[in-house]
PDB file of C-alpha atoms in Angstrom:
ATOM      1  CA  MET A  10     -15.182   3.120 -37.779  1.00 92.00           C
ATOM      2  CA  LYS A  11     -12.968   0.139 -38.407  1.00 96.00           C
ATOM      3  CA  LEU A  12     -10.371   0.189 -35.658  1.00 98.00           C
ATOM      4  CA  ALA A  13      -7.187  -1.841 -35.294  1.00 97.00           C
ATOM      5  CA  PHE A  14      -5.852  -2.390 -31.779  1.00 98.00           C
ATOM      6  CA  VAL A  15      -2.144  -3.076 -32.226  1.00 98.00           C
ATOM      7  CA  THR A  16      -1.118  -6.025 -30.063  1.00 97.00           C
ATOM      8  CA  ASP A  17       1.261  -9.002 -30.054  1.00 96.00           C
ATOM      9  CA  LYS A  18       0.886 -12.721 -30.720  1.00 96.00           C
ATOM     10  CA  THR A  19       0.442 -13.549 -27.038  1.00 94.00           C
ATOM     11  CA  HIS A  20      -2.547 -11.179 -26.833  1.00 93.00           C
ATOM     12  CA  SER A  21      -4.055 -11.809 -30.250  1.00 92.00           C
ATOM     13  CA  ASN A  22      -7.559 -11.777 -28.735  1.00 92.00           C
ATOM     14  CA  PHE A  23      -7.007  -8.427 -26.953  1.00 94.00           C
ATOM     15  CA  ALA A  24      -5.217  -7.812 -23.681  1.00 93.00           C
ATOM     16  CA  GLU A  25      -7.321  -8.188 -20.560  1.00 92.00           C
ATOM     17  CA  ASP A  26      -7.189  -4.457 -19.828  1.00 90.00           C
ATOM     18  CA  ASP A  27      -8.806  -3.684 -23.187  1.00 95.00           C
ATOM     19  CA  ARG A  28     -11.734  -6.084 -23.067  1.00 95.00           C
ATOM     20  CA  LEU A  29     -14.022  -3.651 -21.233  1.00 96.00           C
ATOM     21  CA  LEU A  30     -13.108  -0.991 -23.788  1.00 97.00           C
ATOM     22  CA  VAL A  31     -13.688  -3.348 -26.710  1.00 97.00           C
ATOM     23  CA  LYS A  32     -17.132  -4.285 -25.386  1.00 97.00           C
ATOM     24  CA  PHE A  33     -18.039  -0.619 -24.996  1.00 97.00           C
ATOM     25  CA  LEU A  34     -16.875   0.261 -28.516  1.00 97.00           C
ATOM     26  CA  LEU A  35     -18.731  -2.676 -30.019  1.00 97.00           C
ATOM     27  CA  ASP A  36     -21.875  -1.417 -28.290  1.00 97.00           C
ATOM     28  CA  GLN A  37     -21.277   1.894 -30.108  1.00 96.00           C
ATOM     29  CA  ASN A  38     -21.289  -0.015 -33.435  1.00 96.00           C
ATOM     30  CA  GLN A  39     -17.555   0.313 -33.918  1.00 96.00           C
ATOM     31  CA  GLN A  40     -15.544  -2.511 -35.480  1.00 97.00           C
ATOM     32  CA  ILE A  41     -12.417  -3.504 -33.557  1.00 97.00           C
ATOM     33  CA  THR A  42      -9.790  -5.958 -34.744  1.00 97.00           C
ATOM     34  CA  PRO A  43      -6.801  -7.146 -32.690  1.00 97.00           C
ATOM     35  CA  ALA A  44      -3.872  -6.623 -35.076  1.00 97.00           C
ATOM     36  CA  VAL A  45      -0.558  -8.312 -34.269  1.00 98.00           C
ATOM     37  CA  TRP A  46       2.075  -5.776 -35.266  1.00 97.00           C
ATOM     38  CA  ASP A  47       4.450  -8.257 -36.936  1.00 97.00           C
ATOM     39  CA  ASP A  48       1.752 -10.217 -38.795  1.00 96.00           C
ATOM     40  CA  THR A  49       2.739  -9.571 -42.408  1.00 95.00           C
ATOM     41  CA  SER A  50      -0.678 -10.641 -43.708  1.00 96.00           C
ATOM     42  CA  ILE A  51      -2.465  -7.600 -42.229  1.00 96.00           C
ATOM     43  CA  ASP A  52      -3.696  -4.931 -44.637  1.00 97.00           C
ATOM     44  CA  TRP A  53      -3.245  -1.792 -42.575  1.00 97.00           C
ATOM     45  CA  PHE A  54      -5.061   0.245 -45.231  1.00 96.00           C
ATOM     46  CA  SER A  55      -8.265  -1.621 -44.355  1.00 96.00           C
ATOM     47  CA  PHE A  56      -8.623   0.304 -41.076  1.00 97.00           C
ATOM     48  CA  ASP A  57      -9.897   3.815 -40.456  1.00 96.00           C
ATOM     49  CA  CYS A  58      -7.659   4.128 -37.419  1.00 97.00           C
ATOM     50  CA  ILE A  59      -4.743   2.193 -35.916  1.00 98.00           C
ATOM     51  CA  ILE A  60      -4.408   2.377 -32.126  1.00 98.00           C
ATOM     52  CA  PHE A  61      -1.359   1.104 -30.248  1.00 98.00           C
ATOM     53  CA  ARG A  62      -2.535  -0.898 -27.269  1.00 97.00           C
ATOM     54  CA  SER A  63      -0.598  -4.024 -26.293  1.00 96.00           C
ATOM     55  CA  PRO A  64       2.461  -4.749 -28.469  1.00 96.00           C
ATOM     56  CA  TRP A  65       4.097  -5.998 -25.308  1.00 94.00           C
ATOM     57  CA  ASP A  66       6.906  -7.895 -27.013  1.00 94.00           C
ATOM     58  CA  TYR A  67       8.307  -4.857 -28.847  1.00 95.00           C
ATOM     59  CA  PHE A  68      11.372  -4.605 -26.598  1.00 93.00           C
ATOM     60  CA  LEU A  69      12.248  -8.241 -27.366  1.00 93.00           C
ATOM     61  CA  LYS A  70      12.160  -7.497 -31.111  1.00 95.00           C
ATOM     62  CA  PHE A  71      13.284  -3.901 -30.958  1.00 94.00           C
ATOM     63  CA  ASP A  72      14.996  -3.583 -34.329  1.00 95.00           C
ATOM     64  CA  ALA A  73      12.103  -5.293 -36.139  1.00 97.00           C
ATOM     65  CA  PHE A  74       9.597  -3.116 -34.302  1.00 97.00           C
ATOM     66  CA  THR A  75      11.485   0.057 -35.234  1.00 97.00           C
ATOM     67  CA  GLN A  76      11.625  -1.040 -38.864  1.00 97.00           C
ATOM     68  CA  TRP A  77       7.880  -1.768 -38.841  1.00 97.00           C
ATOM     69  CA  LEU A  78       7.171   1.688 -37.365  1.00 97.00           C
ATOM     70  CA  ASN A  79       9.168   3.258 -40.186  1.00 97.00           C
ATOM     71  CA  GLN A  80       7.158   1.312 -42.741  1.00 96.00           C
ATOM     72  CA  LEU A  81       3.850   2.158 -41.078  1.00 96.00           C
ATOM     73  CA  GLU A  82       4.718   5.841 -41.039  1.00 95.00           C
ATOM     74  CA  LYS A  83       5.137   5.821 -44.821  1.00 95.00           C
ATOM     75  CA  LEU A  84       1.532   4.632 -45.242  1.00 94.00           C
ATOM     76  CA  ASN A  85       0.241   7.976 -43.919  1.00 93.00           C
ATOM     77  CA  LEU A  86      -2.637   6.456 -41.949  1.00 95.00           C
ATOM     78  CA  ASN A  87      -4.507   7.597 -38.843  1.00 96.00           C
ATOM     79  CA  VAL A  88      -2.322   6.239 -36.034  1.00 98.00           C
ATOM     80  CA  PHE A  89      -2.601   6.914 -32.288  1.00 97.00           C
ATOM     81  CA  ASN A  90      -0.526   7.733 -30.571  1.00 97.00           C
ATOM     82  CA  PRO A  91       1.363   9.323 -33.475  1.00 97.00           C
ATOM     83  CA  ILE A  92       4.290   7.288 -34.725  1.00 97.00           C
ATOM     84  CA  GLN A  93       6.773  10.069 -33.962  1.00 97.00           C
ATOM     85  CA  VAL A  94       5.621   9.862 -30.327  1.00 97.00           C
ATOM     86  CA  ILE A  95       5.919   6.073 -30.302  1.00 97.00           C
ATOM     87  CA  GLN A  96       9.433   6.340 -31.740  1.00 97.00           C
ATOM     88  CA  TRP A  97      10.827   8.431 -28.885  1.00 96.00           C
ATOM     89  CA  ASN A  98       8.717   6.882 -26.128  1.00 97.00           C
ATOM     90  CA  LYS A  99       9.860   3.327 -26.874  1.00 96.00           C
ATOM     91  CA  ASN A 100      13.260   4.050 -25.308  1.00 95.00           C
ATOM     92  CA  LYS A 101      13.552   5.371 -21.753  1.00 94.00           C
ATOM     93  CA  THR A 102      16.213   7.815 -22.923  1.00 95.00           C
ATOM     94  CA  TYR A 103      13.239  10.177 -23.278  1.00 96.00           C
ATOM     95  CA  LEU A 104      13.660  10.685 -19.514  1.00 96.00           C
ATOM     96  CA  LEU A 105      16.903  12.568 -20.249  1.00 96.00           C
ATOM     97  CA  ARG A 106      14.947  15.028 -22.371  1.00 95.00           C
ATOM     98  CA  PHE A 107      12.332  15.628 -19.700  1.00 97.00           C
ATOM     99  CA  ARG A 108      14.963  15.954 -16.982  1.00 96.00           C
ATOM    100  CA  ASP A 109      16.668  18.646 -19.073  1.00 96.00           C
ATOM    101  CA  LEU A 110      13.307  20.410 -19.363  1.00 96.00           C
ATOM    102  CA  GLY A 111      13.092  20.615 -15.577  1.00 95.00           C
ATOM    103  CA  VAL A 112      10.684  17.773 -14.811  1.00 97.00           C
ATOM    104  CA  ASP A 113      11.147  16.440 -11.279  1.00 97.00           C
ATOM    105  CA  MET A 114      12.102  12.777 -11.210  1.00 96.00           C
ATOM    106  CA  PRO A 115      14.257  10.456  -9.096  1.00 95.00           C
ATOM    107  CA  GLU A 116      17.995  10.872  -9.646  1.00 94.00           C
ATOM    108  CA  PHE A 117      19.368   8.504 -12.261  1.00 95.00           C
ATOM    109  CA  TYR A 118      22.367   7.671 -14.392  1.00 91.00           C
ATOM    110  CA  TYR A 119      22.025   6.689 -18.027  1.00 94.00           C
ATOM    111  CA  CYS A 120      24.720   4.216 -19.040  1.00 93.00           C
ATOM    112  CA  GLU A 121      25.213   3.983 -22.787  1.00 93.00           C
ATOM    113  CA  GLN A 122      25.581   0.575 -24.380  1.00 93.00           C
ATOM    114  CA  GLY A 123      29.145  -0.647 -24.035  1.00 91.00           C
ATOM    115  CA  SER A 124      30.068   1.878 -21.334  1.00 89.00           C
ATOM    116  CA  SER A 125      31.835   0.983 -18.104  1.00 87.00           C
ATOM    117  CA  PHE A 126      30.290   1.821 -14.728  1.00 88.00           C
ATOM    118  CA  MET A 127      30.778   0.380 -11.276  1.00 92.00           C
ATOM    119  CA  ILE A 128      27.463   0.164  -9.440  1.00 93.00           C
ATOM    120  CA  GLU A 129      29.131   0.340  -6.028  1.00 93.00           C
ATOM    121  CA  GLU A 130      30.973   3.556  -6.937  1.00 92.00           C
ATOM    122  CA  ILE A 131      27.751   5.248  -8.084  1.00 91.00           C
ATOM    123  CA  LEU A 132      25.946   4.309  -4.880  1.00 94.00           C
ATOM    124  CA  LYS A 133      28.789   5.594  -2.707  1.00 93.00           C
ATOM    125  CA  LYS A 134      29.282   8.793  -4.703  1.00 91.00           C
ATOM    126  CA  HIS A 135      25.631   9.830  -4.349  1.00 91.00           C
ATOM    127  CA  HIS A 136      25.006   8.318  -0.919  1.00 92.00           C
ATOM    128  CA  TRP A 137      22.258   6.085  -2.283  1.00 94.00           C
ATOM    129  CA  LYS A 138      21.341   3.194  -0.031  1.00 92.00           C
ATOM    130  CA  LYS A 139      19.599   1.351  -2.860  1.00 94.00           C
ATOM    131  CA  ALA A 140      19.113   1.704  -6.605  1.00 94.00           C
ATOM    132  CA  VAL A 141      16.975   0.205  -9.344  1.00 94.00           C
ATOM    133  CA  ILE A 142      18.703  -1.102 -12.440  1.00 93.00           C
ATOM    134  CA  LYS A 143      16.674  -1.422 -15.643  1.00 93.00           C
ATOM    135  CA  PRO A 144      17.228  -1.554 -19.400  1.00 93.00           C
ATOM    136  CA  SER A 145      16.400   1.604 -21.321  1.00 94.00           C
ATOM    137  CA  VAL A 146      14.259  -0.507 -23.662  1.00 92.00           C
ATOM    138  CA  SER A 147      11.939  -2.730 -21.672  1.00 86.00           C
ATOM    139  CA  GLY A 148       8.423  -3.255 -20.420  1.00 82.00           C
ATOM    140  CA  GLY A 149       6.742  -4.858 -17.443  1.00 79.00           C
ATOM    141  CA  ALA A 150       9.890  -4.578 -15.290  1.00 75.00           C
ATOM    142  CA  TYR A 151      11.809  -6.844 -17.695  1.00 81.00           C
ATOM    143  CA  LYS A 152      15.384  -7.445 -16.465  1.00 84.00           C
ATOM    144  CA  THR A 153      14.826  -4.945 -13.666  1.00 89.00           C
ATOM    145  CA  TRP A 154      16.212  -5.425 -10.177  1.00 89.00           C
ATOM    146  CA  VAL A 155      17.159  -3.607  -6.981  1.00 93.00           C
ATOM    147  CA  THR A 156      20.689  -3.421  -5.661  1.00 94.00           C
ATOM    148  CA  ASP A 157      22.432  -1.943  -2.621  1.00 93.00           C
ATOM    149  CA  LEU A 158      26.007  -1.532  -1.391  1.00 92.00           C
ATOM    150  CA  GLU A 159      26.195  -5.091  -0.124  1.00 93.00           C
ATOM    151  CA  ALA A 160      24.763  -6.666  -3.276  1.00 93.00           C
ATOM    152  CA  ALA A 161      26.402  -4.331  -5.827  1.00 93.00           C
ATOM    153  CA  PRO A 162      29.611  -6.402  -6.285  1.00 93.00           C
ATOM    154  CA  VAL A 163      27.494  -9.526  -6.834  1.00 91.00           C
ATOM    155  CA  HIS A 164      25.292  -7.703  -9.353  1.00 93.00           C
ATOM    156  CA  GLN A 165      28.183  -6.145 -11.261  1.00 94.00           C
ATOM    157  CA  GLN A 166      28.615  -9.057 -13.652  1.00 93.00           C
ATOM    158  CA  GLU A 167      24.895  -9.098 -14.452  1.00 92.00           C
ATOM    159  CA  PHE A 168      24.991  -5.351 -14.997  1.00 93.00           C
ATOM    160  CA  ASN A 169      28.018  -5.643 -17.302  1.00 94.00           C
ATOM    161  CA  ALA A 170      26.183  -8.217 -19.402  1.00 93.00           C
ATOM    162  CA  LEU A 171      23.105  -5.982 -19.635  1.00 93.00           C
ATOM    163  CA  VAL A 172      24.978  -2.821 -20.607  1.00 92.00           C
ATOM    164  CA  SER A 173      26.857  -4.770 -23.278  1.00 93.00           C
ATOM    165  CA  GLU A 174      23.456  -5.397 -24.931  1.00 92.00           C
ATOM    166  CA  GLN A 175      21.862  -1.944 -24.617  1.00 91.00           C
ATOM    167  CA  GLY A 176      21.657   1.249 -22.604  1.00 94.00           C
ATOM    168  CA  VAL A 177      20.891   0.863 -18.904  1.00 94.00           C
ATOM    169  CA  ILE A 178      19.406   3.197 -16.300  1.00 94.00           C
ATOM    170  CA  ILE A 179      20.618   3.201 -12.691  1.00 94.00           C
ATOM    171  CA  GLN A 180      17.996   5.036 -10.656  1.00 94.00           C
ATOM    172  CA  LYS A 181      17.911   5.990  -7.007  1.00 95.00           C
ATOM    173  CA  PHE A 182      15.458   3.728  -5.199  1.00 93.00           C
ATOM    174  CA  SER A 183      12.261   5.598  -4.303  1.00 92.00           C
ATOM    175  CA  ASN A 184      10.983   4.223  -1.021  1.00 91.00           C
ATOM    176  CA  GLU A 185       7.751   6.164  -1.540  1.00 92.00           C
ATOM    177  CA  ILE A 186       6.693   3.438  -3.990  1.00 92.00           C
ATOM    178  CA  ILE A 187       6.766   0.981  -1.083  1.00 90.00           C
ATOM    179  CA  THR A 188       5.256   3.215   1.603  1.00 91.00           C
ATOM    180  CA  SER A 189       2.709   5.246  -0.364  1.00 93.00           C
ATOM    181  CA  GLY A 190       2.405   3.521  -3.720  1.00 92.00           C
ATOM    182  CA  GLU A 191       2.815   4.684  -7.301  1.00 95.00           C
ATOM    183  CA  LEU A 192       0.201   6.926  -8.888  1.00 97.00           C
ATOM    184  CA  SER A 193      -0.986   6.561 -12.475  1.00 97.00           C
ATOM    185  CA  LEU A 194      -2.958   9.441 -13.984  1.00 98.00           C
ATOM    186  CA  ILE A 195      -4.696   8.643 -17.274  1.00 98.00           C
ATOM    187  CA  TYR A 196      -5.515  11.300 -19.846  1.00 98.00           C
ATOM    188  CA  PHE A 197      -7.480  11.027 -23.096  1.00 98.00           C
ATOM    189  CA  ASN A 198      -6.813  13.753 -25.681  1.00 98.00           C
ATOM    190  CA  LYS A 199      -4.819  15.471 -22.908  1.00 97.00           C
ATOM    191  CA  LYS A 200      -7.921  15.705 -20.711  1.00 97.00           C
ATOM    192  CA  PHE A 201      -7.882  13.963 -17.345  1.00 98.00           C
ATOM    193  CA  SER A 202      -9.990  10.801 -17.203  1.00 98.00           C
ATOM    194  CA  HIS A 203      -9.150   8.842 -14.054  1.00 98.00           C
ATOM    195  CA  ALA A 204      -6.332   7.777 -11.761  1.00 98.00           C
ATOM    196  CA  VAL A 205      -5.226   4.820  -9.685  1.00 98.00           C
ATOM    197  CA  ARG A 206      -2.840   4.170  -6.831  1.00 97.00           C
ATOM    198  CA  LYS A 207      -0.737   1.036  -7.328  1.00 94.00           C
ATOM    199  CA  ARG A 208       0.534  -0.910  -4.327  1.00 91.00           C
ATOM    200  CA  VAL A 209       3.300  -3.494  -4.245  1.00 87.00           C
ATOM    201  CA  LYS A 210       2.966  -6.921  -2.700  1.00 85.00           C
ATOM    202  CA  ASP A 211       4.839  -7.391   0.567  1.00 83.00           C
ATOM    203  CA  GLY A 212       8.503  -7.997  -0.171  1.00 80.00           C
ATOM    204  CA  GLU A 213       8.246  -6.643  -3.740  1.00 74.00           C
ATOM    205  CA  PHE A 214       9.298  -3.362  -5.347  1.00 75.00           C
ATOM    206  CA  ARG A 215       7.492  -3.824  -8.676  1.00 73.00           C
ATOM    207  CA  VAL A 216       3.899  -2.585  -8.914  1.00 80.00           C
ATOM    208  CA  GLN A 217       2.859  -4.629 -11.962  1.00 84.00           C
ATOM    209  CA  ALA A 218       0.011  -7.115 -11.525  1.00 78.00           C
ATOM    210  CA  GLN A 219       2.195 -10.051 -12.609  1.00 76.00           C
ATOM    211  CA  TYR A 220       4.304  -9.399  -9.492  1.00 67.00           C
ATOM    212  CA  GLY A 221       1.309  -9.232  -7.189  1.00 79.00           C
ATOM    213  CA  GLY A 222       0.686  -5.497  -7.434  1.00 81.00           C
ATOM    214  CA  LYS A 223      -2.825  -4.154  -6.844  1.00 90.00           C
ATOM    215  CA  HIS A 224      -4.522  -0.918  -7.872  1.00 94.00           C
ATOM    216  CA  ILE A 225      -7.376   1.138  -6.446  1.00 95.00           C
ATOM    217  CA  PRO A 226      -9.089   4.317  -7.717  1.00 96.00           C
ATOM    218  CA  TYR A 227      -7.387   7.550  -6.704  1.00 97.00           C
ATOM    219  CA  SER A 228      -8.640  11.159  -6.666  1.00 96.00           C
ATOM    220  CA  PRO A 229      -5.858  13.691  -7.392  1.00 97.00           C
ATOM    221  CA  ASP A 230      -6.003  17.123  -5.808  1.00 96.00           C
ATOM    222  CA  LYS A 231      -5.699  20.429  -7.640  1.00 97.00           C
ATOM    223  CA  ASP A 232      -1.976  20.778  -6.979  1.00 97.00           C
ATOM    224  CA  LEU A 233      -1.207  17.372  -8.486  1.00 98.00           C
ATOM    225  CA  PHE A 234      -3.214  18.263 -11.602  1.00 97.00           C
ATOM    226  CA  ILE A 235      -1.142  21.436 -12.001  1.00 97.00           C
ATOM    227  CA  GLN A 236       2.126  19.487 -11.763  1.00 97.00           C
ATOM    228  CA  VAL A 237       1.078  16.764 -14.207  1.00 97.00           C
ATOM    229  CA  ASP A 238      -0.441  19.230 -16.669  1.00 96.00           C
ATOM    230  CA  ARG A 239       2.951  20.955 -16.846  1.00 96.00           C
ATOM    231  CA  ILE A 240       4.507  17.675 -17.971  1.00 97.00           C
ATOM    232  CA  LEU A 241       1.846  17.062 -20.624  1.00 97.00           C
ATOM    233  CA  ALA A 242       2.283  20.620 -21.901  1.00 96.00           C
ATOM    234  CA  LEU A 243       5.854  19.702 -22.892  1.00 97.00           C
ATOM    235  CA  ILE A 244       4.495  17.325 -25.541  1.00 97.00           C
ATOM    236  CA  PRO A 245       3.335  19.233 -28.652  1.00 96.00           C
ATOM    237  CA  GLU A 246       1.953  16.201 -30.471  1.00 96.00           C
ATOM    238  CA  PRO A 247      -1.684  15.083 -30.096  1.00 96.00           C
ATOM    239  CA  LEU A 248      -2.174  12.181 -27.688  1.00 98.00           C
ATOM    240  CA  LEU A 249      -5.161   9.872 -27.722  1.00 98.00           C
ATOM    241  CA  TYR A 250      -4.009   8.533 -24.372  1.00 98.00           C
ATOM    242  CA  ALA A 251      -1.270   9.198 -21.863  1.00 98.00           C
ATOM    243  CA  ARG A 252      -0.479   7.541 -18.567  1.00 98.00           C
ATOM    244  CA  ILE A 253       1.740   9.503 -16.222  1.00 98.00           C
ATOM    245  CA  ASP A 254       3.337   7.384 -13.492  1.00 97.00           C
ATOM    246  CA  GLY A 255       5.020   8.784 -10.421  1.00 97.00           C
ATOM    247  CA  TYR A 256       4.830   9.394  -6.708  1.00 96.00           C
ATOM    248  CA  LEU A 257       4.376  12.218  -4.222  1.00 96.00           C
ATOM    249  CA  ASP A 258       6.976  13.074  -1.608  1.00 95.00           C
ATOM    250  CA  GLU A 259       6.100  14.300   1.870  1.00 92.00           C
ATOM    251  CA  SER A 260       5.734  17.879   0.638  1.00 94.00           C
ATOM    252  CA  GLY A 261       3.341  16.921  -2.155  1.00 94.00           C
ATOM    253  CA  LYS A 262       5.877  17.270  -4.981  1.00 96.00           C
ATOM    254  CA  PHE A 263       5.231  14.864  -7.870  1.00 98.00           C
ATOM    255  CA  TYR A 264       8.176  12.847  -9.182  1.00 97.00           C
ATOM    256  CA  LEU A 265       7.832  11.355 -12.658  1.00 98.00           C
ATOM    257  CA  MET A 266       8.738   7.680 -12.985  1.00 95.00           C
ATOM    258  CA  GLU A 267       7.444   6.898 -16.476  1.00 95.00           C
ATOM    259  CA  LEU A 268       5.507   8.641 -19.230  1.00 96.00           C
ATOM    260  CA  GLU A 269       3.579   5.824 -20.905  1.00 97.00           C
ATOM    261  CA  LEU A 270       2.478   6.664 -24.462  1.00 98.00           C
ATOM    262  CA  LEU A 271       3.026   3.371 -26.284  1.00 96.00           C
ATOM    263  CA  GLU A 272       1.378   0.372 -24.646  1.00 94.00           C
ATOM    264  CA  PRO A 273       0.168   1.176 -21.139  1.00 95.00           C
ATOM    265  CA  VAL A 274      -2.483  -0.578 -19.128  1.00 96.00           C
ATOM    266  CA  LEU A 275      -5.171   2.111 -18.798  1.00 98.00           C
ATOM    267  CA  PHE A 276      -7.108   0.626 -15.860  1.00 97.00           C
ATOM    268  CA  PHE A 277     -10.546   0.768 -17.476  1.00 97.00           C
ATOM    269  CA  ASP A 278     -11.818  -1.389 -14.621  1.00 95.00           C
ATOM    270  CA  SER A 279     -11.222   1.411 -12.107  1.00 96.00           C
ATOM    271  CA  ASP A 280     -13.702   3.942 -13.516  1.00 96.00           C
ATOM    272  CA  PRO A 281     -17.049   3.063 -15.152  1.00 94.00           C
ATOM    273  CA  GLU A 282     -16.947   6.179 -17.369  1.00 97.00           C
ATOM    274  CA  SER A 283     -13.395   5.725 -18.638  1.00 98.00           C
ATOM    275  CA  CYS A 284     -14.389   3.777 -21.768  1.00 98.00           C
ATOM    276  CA  HIS A 285     -16.852   6.507 -22.717  1.00 98.00           C
ATOM    277  CA  ARG A 286     -14.189   9.178 -22.255  1.00 98.00           C
ATOM    278  CA  PHE A 287     -11.788   7.218 -24.455  1.00 98.00           C
ATOM    279  CA  TYR A 288     -14.462   6.966 -27.158  1.00 98.00           C
ATOM    280  CA  LEU A 289     -15.217  10.701 -27.016  1.00 98.00           C
ATOM    281  CA  ALA A 290     -11.511  11.515 -27.277  1.00 98.00           C
ATOM    282  CA  LEU A 291     -11.137   9.213 -30.271  1.00 97.00           C
ATOM    283  CA  LYS A 292     -14.077  10.844 -32.054  1.00 96.00           C
ATOM    284  CA  GLU A 293     -12.644  14.303 -31.355  1.00 96.00           C
ATOM    285  CA  MET A 294      -9.274  13.334 -32.790  1.00 95.00           C
ATOM    286  CA  MET A 295     -10.761  11.734 -35.884  1.00 93.00           C
ATOM    287  CA  LEU A 296     -12.623  14.903 -36.889  1.00 83.00           C
TER     288      LEU A 296
END
């Protein structure tokens, strides 16, 4: 097969996370091309399959990215994950939908663009000691910070500027991310592949590698599989890959933080069989 891995200009020679996968696929006699999503010279018809992997600047060019998705959809090509999935997953407002469906997640407020909220009032009303503030369209903890009652008045101006640009989420701070770490469970074709536990660097709250976060392999128990499978069952569309991020509380209840279906790091370095599982899932979905 001739495969396109959708990426951005900064990662035009594949993102680091994908290089193990690319090597494996090349060894299976597959052809893989890094395809920058906004490169107008690309002939998308030349590929047997288009796979979203690392278009990590999409939130900086959101309107252009949305327009490109609309154009790509009209071409009626093999695209994974499906474009209709990419369309709703690219904005964290999808969390509202899953909350309404009964998925457990940290308490949060969604502030529509142009709305007026006082951070301090929200913290006091819900007795939150701390909260995370993040744009509803973002990646890699872009413009994301932690606030508390003392810092809220100082952060209000920054928050006002952010909500004037787009929707913003104010989420109760989950201390479990600091004490126990965030879990990422990776599925290919809705079948479990592997999992990691992500730890923050001392003094940080963000688990991403660029902020000093580390990850190690993790083995979920049966109860966690049951909880995560319930979340995946809410998605009717086929999924080549899915990364479910969250944490466990003291009772073992899983709280969803993010459902990554657009451009997640898939931690191929944490499981030697993960590339093979990805390949098998791709072949199944291309039948």
